[in-house]
């Protein structure tokens, strides 16, 4: 089946530092990858849509200079949280849509828990 | 805006009990509806979906019917197992993948 991995699974960093999270589709190519954020006991909130070879599309209220997204290949997208602060602490989840399957199919990674001290 | 509201947990059941997790939606058009499941330490997996009114999605003994009149998509299973313990998310999507809206998730624990 379609597998999406994320690395790291958890990270603790100091305030002011930057953190990079990787999202990989392991056995399929993904034209589109999505980044979500989940606060405790709350919904997954879509942050941005990442298309290979083009700039990411950010949802309203998401700072693009704060959350840098790069989708350099059909199997890899990265999210960099720049100058992280405690309020950025959250669970970040990516998903990917396979190249050959159309319509409403997203495969999710296991998530990355970020804690900013 | 378009949104999903689902029953908050946690829900604790004994093995072989009947399960219902309520989900209602608000949408300006005609969404596709989904249930995702997240097992401990794993990513979200699509459990079932329905793309139009009166459709019934089913998988692994779980069922949900798209009810336009009540704007609902309740998840049911007649006899739960310990292995069903997970977090369940209701979600909707309008027109394309980009617009996936999730409920808060419901944690289910099934005890032997």
Short mmCIF file of C-alpha atoms in Angstrom, two decimals:
data_model
loop_
_atom_site.label_atom_id
_atom_site.label_comp_id
_atom_site.label_asym_id
_atom_site.label_seq_id
_atom_site.Cartn_x
_atom_site.Cartn_y
_atom_site.Cartn_z
CA UNK A 1 0.00 0.00 0.00
CA UNK A 2 0.91 3.67 -0.21
CA UNK A 3 3.21 4.65 2.64
CA UNK A 4 4.18 8.14 3.74
CA UNK A 5 6.96 8.68 6.25
CA UNK A 6 7.90 11.71 8.30
CA UNK A 7 11.18 12.55 9.94
CA UNK A 8 11.75 13.23 12.72
CA UNK A 9 8.84 11.76 14.64
CA UNK A 10 9.46 14.19 17.46
CA UNK A 11 11.77 17.12 18.04
CA UNK A 12 12.54 19.48 20.89
CA UNK A 13 14.25 22.76 20.11
CA UNK A 14 15.10 26.06 21.71
CA UNK A 15 13.16 29.19 20.96
CA UNK A 16 14.61 31.07 18.00
CA UNK A 17 16.00 28.05 16.20
CA UNK A 18 14.70 26.55 12.95
CA UNK A 19 13.43 23.03 12.54
CA UNK A 20 13.05 21.05 9.31
CA UNK A 21 10.51 18.26 8.96
CA UNK A 22 10.65 15.85 6.03
CA UNK A 23 7.73 14.11 4.39
CA UNK A 24 8.42 11.26 1.97
CA UNK A 25 6.19 9.08 -0.15
CA UNK A 26 8.01 5.74 0.00
CA UNK A 27 6.43 3.68 -2.75
CA UNK A 28 4.64 6.14 -4.97
CA UNK A 29 5.11 9.48 -6.62
CA UNK A 30 3.08 12.39 -5.33
CA UNK A 31 2.28 15.46 -7.35
CA UNK A 32 0.72 17.08 -4.33
CA UNK A 33 1.60 16.98 -0.66
CA UNK A 34 -0.29 18.63 2.14
CA UNK A 35 0.83 19.94 5.50
CA UNK A 36 -1.51 19.94 8.49
CA UNK A 37 -1.18 21.13 12.04
CA UNK A 38 -3.02 19.58 14.96
CA UNK A 39 -3.36 21.04 18.43
CA UNK A 40 -4.29 18.75 21.35
CA UNK A 41 -7.88 17.59 21.15
CA UNK A 42 -8.48 19.67 18.05
CA UNK A 43 -8.94 19.08 14.35
CA UNK A 44 -6.25 18.77 11.74
CA UNK A 45 -5.93 22.21 10.16
CA UNK A 46 -4.62 22.45 6.61
CA UNK A 47 -1.61 24.77 6.53
CA UNK A 48 -0.51 24.55 2.93
CA UNK A 49 -0.60 22.58 -0.27
CA UNK A 50 2.71 21.72 -1.85
CA UNK A 51 3.07 20.92 -5.53
CA UNK A 52 6.29 19.53 -6.96
CA UNK A 53 8.32 22.17 -8.73
CA UNK A 54 6.17 25.13 -7.77
CA UNK A 55 5.54 27.39 -4.83
CA UNK A 56 3.32 26.15 -2.05
CA UNK A 57 -0.17 27.52 -1.58
CA UNK A 58 -0.78 28.63 1.98
CA UNK A 59 -4.09 28.76 3.79
CA UNK A 60 -5.33 32.04 5.11
CA UNK A 61 -3.64 32.99 8.34
CA UNK A 62 -0.56 30.79 7.81
CA UNK A 63 2.66 32.79 7.56
CA UNK A 64 4.60 31.63 4.53
CA UNK A 65 7.83 33.18 5.80
CA UNK A 66 7.40 31.35 9.07
CA UNK A 67 6.58 27.95 7.60
CA UNK A 68 8.80 27.37 4.58
CA UNK A 69 7.73 24.54 2.32
CA UNK A 70 9.83 22.98 -0.37
CA UNK A 71 8.65 20.22 -2.68
CA UNK A 72 11.80 19.44 -4.61
CA UNK A 73 10.85 16.03 -5.96
CA UNK A 74 7.85 13.79 -6.46
CA UNK A 75 8.67 11.92 -3.27
CA UNK A 76 9.86 14.59 -0.87
CA UNK A 77 8.41 17.72 0.70
CA UNK A 78 9.94 19.60 3.61
CA UNK A 79 8.45 21.99 6.13
CA UNK A 80 10.84 24.33 7.92
CA UNK A 81 9.59 26.15 10.97
CA UNK A 82 11.79 29.24 11.12
CA UNK A 83 12.66 31.06 14.33
CA UNK A 84 10.43 28.73 16.28
CA UNK A 85 8.62 29.93 19.37
CA UNK A 86 6.68 28.04 22.04
CA UNK A 87 3.38 28.81 20.31
CA UNK A 88 4.63 26.81 17.32
CA UNK A 89 4.65 23.68 19.45
CA UNK A 90 2.21 21.32 17.82
CA UNK A 91 1.75 18.06 15.94
CA UNK A 92 2.55 18.46 12.23
CA UNK A 93 1.15 15.91 9.79
CA UNK A 94 1.79 15.59 6.09
CA UNK A 95 -0.16 13.74 3.45
CA UNK A 96 0.44 12.93 -0.20
CA UNK A 97 -1.72 12.33 -3.24
CA UNK A 98 -0.47 9.71 -5.69
CA UNK A 99 0.28 10.75 -9.21
CA UNK A 100 -1.87 8.09 -10.84
CA UNK A 101 -4.93 8.15 -8.61
CA UNK A 102 -7.39 10.99 -8.99
CA UNK A 103 -9.97 12.30 -6.64
CA UNK A 104 -9.93 12.64 -2.87
CA UNK A 105 -7.10 10.24 -2.07
CA UNK A 106 -4.61 11.36 0.53
CA UNK A 107 -2.14 9.10 2.33
CA UNK A 108 -0.99 10.40 5.68
CA UNK A 109 2.32 10.33 7.48
CA UNK A 110 2.57 9.44 11.18
CA UNK A 111 3.14 13.03 12.22
CA UNK A 112 5.94 15.00 13.89
CA UNK A 113 5.57 16.38 17.36
CA UNK A 114 7.41 19.68 17.78
CA UNK A 115 8.09 21.12 21.20
CA UNK A 116 9.70 24.54 21.39
CA UNK A 117 11.19 25.46 24.76
CA UNK B 1 -17.49 27.83 6.25
CA UNK B 2 -17.53 24.13 5.60
CA UNK B 3 -16.93 22.14 8.76
CA UNK B 4 -17.33 18.83 10.51
CA UNK B 5 -18.42 18.20 14.09
CA UNK B 6 -17.91 14.82 15.62
CA UNK B 7 -18.61 13.28 18.97
CA UNK B 8 -15.76 13.89 21.35
CA UNK B 9 -14.34 11.04 23.29
CA UNK B 10 -12.89 9.23 24.76
CA UNK B 11 -15.18 6.30 24.14
CA UNK B 12 -14.57 3.09 26.06
CA UNK B 13 -16.40 -0.09 25.13
CA UNK B 14 -16.20 -3.74 25.94
CA UNK B 15 -15.35 -6.19 23.19
CA UNK B 16 -18.34 -7.12 21.00
CA UNK B 17 -20.25 -3.98 21.97
CA UNK B 18 -22.01 -1.83 19.38
CA UNK B 19 -20.23 1.33 18.32
CA UNK B 20 -21.62 4.62 17.11
CA UNK B 21 -19.54 7.74 16.62
CA UNK B 22 -21.63 10.70 15.54
CA UNK B 23 -20.53 13.08 12.82
CA UNK B 24 -22.43 16.00 11.35
CA UNK B 25 -21.32 18.43 8.71
CA UNK B 26 -21.96 21.94 7.48
CA UNK B 27 -21.32 22.66 3.84
CA UNK B 28 -22.50 25.07 1.21
CA UNK B 29 -22.51 22.42 -1.49
CA UNK B 30 -22.34 18.66 -1.76
CA UNK B 31 -19.23 17.34 -0.07
CA UNK B 32 -17.64 13.94 -0.12
CA UNK B 33 -17.49 12.45 3.38
CA UNK B 34 -14.79 10.32 4.93
CA UNK B 35 -13.85 8.42 8.04
CA UNK B 36 -10.14 8.09 8.76
CA UNK B 37 -8.58 5.96 11.50
CA UNK B 38 -5.29 6.48 13.24
CA UNK B 39 -3.83 3.50 15.09
CA UNK B 40 -1.20 4.15 17.76
CA UNK B 41 2.07 5.26 16.23
CA UNK B 42 0.75 5.19 12.66
CA UNK B 43 -0.52 7.64 10.09
CA UNK B 44 -4.15 8.33 9.26
CA UNK B 45 -5.71 5.64 7.10
CA UNK B 46 -8.83 6.00 5.02
CA UNK B 47 -11.46 3.75 6.59
CA UNK B 48 -14.40 4.48 4.32
CA UNK B 49 -15.97 7.19 2.25
CA UNK B 50 -19.18 8.26 0.52
CA UNK B 51 -19.40 10.74 -2.30
CA UNK B 52 -23.13 11.44 -2.58
CA UNK B 53 -26.34 11.37 -0.59
CA UNK B 54 -27.60 7.93 0.51
CA UNK B 55 -24.28 6.29 -0.32
CA UNK B 56 -23.08 3.84 2.29
CA UNK B 57 -19.37 3.41 2.85
CA UNK B 58 -18.19 0.21 4.48
CA UNK B 59 -14.92 -1.43 5.40
CA UNK B 60 -13.70 -3.88 8.05
CA UNK B 61 -17.20 -4.15 9.54
CA UNK B 62 -17.58 -0.37 9.86
CA UNK B 63 -20.38 1.44 8.04
CA UNK B 64 -21.50 5.01 7.55
CA UNK B 65 -24.36 6.37 5.48
CA UNK B 66 -24.35 9.81 3.90
CA UNK B 67 -27.57 11.42 5.16
CA UNK B 68 -28.26 14.69 3.41
CA UNK B 69 -31.50 15.35 5.30
CA UNK B 70 -29.73 15.25 8.66
CA UNK B 71 -26.29 16.32 7.34
CA UNK B 72 -24.78 13.34 9.09
CA UNK B 73 -22.29 10.56 8.48
CA UNK B 74 -22.32 8.50 11.66
CA UNK B 75 -19.83 5.66 11.99
CA UNK B 76 -21.16 2.32 13.23
CA UNK B 77 -19.87 -1.15 13.91
CA UNK B 78 -21.94 -3.98 15.26
CA UNK B 79 -19.27 -5.72 17.29
CA UNK B 80 -16.02 -3.99 18.13
CA UNK B 81 -12.74 -5.74 18.81
CA UNK B 82 -9.73 -4.77 20.88
CA UNK B 83 -7.86 -4.17 17.64
CA UNK B 84 -10.33 -1.38 16.77
CA UNK B 85 -8.84 0.80 19.50
CA UNK B 86 -7.71 3.95 17.69
CA UNK B 87 -8.60 7.56 17.01
CA UNK B 88 -11.32 8.07 14.40
CA UNK B 89 -11.62 11.24 12.33
CA UNK B 90 -14.61 12.36 10.31
CA UNK B 91 -13.78 14.59 7.36
CA UNK B 92 -15.30 16.26 4.34
CA UNK B 93 -13.91 17.43 1.05
CA UNK B 94 -15.37 19.87 -1.38
CA UNK B 95 -14.61 19.35 -5.05
CA UNK B 96 -10.93 18.50 -4.69
CA UNK B 97 -8.25 17.19 -2.34
CA UNK B 98 -7.20 20.63 -1.21
CA UNK B 99 -10.25 21.28 0.86
CA UNK B 100 -10.21 18.45 3.41
CA UNK B 101 -11.84 19.46 6.70
CA UNK B 102 -11.43 17.23 9.73
CA UNK B 103 -13.35 16.73 12.92
CA UNK B 104 -11.53 16.79 16.23
CA UNK B 105 -11.17 13.03 16.39
CA UNK B 106 -12.69 10.48 18.73
CA UNK B 107 -10.48 8.13 20.71
CA UNK B 108 -11.95 4.65 21.02
CA UNK B 109 -10.65 2.14 23.54
CA UNK B 110 -12.02 -1.40 23.43
CA UNK B 111 -11.41 -3.54 26.50
CA UNK B 112 -11.35 -7.34 26.42
#
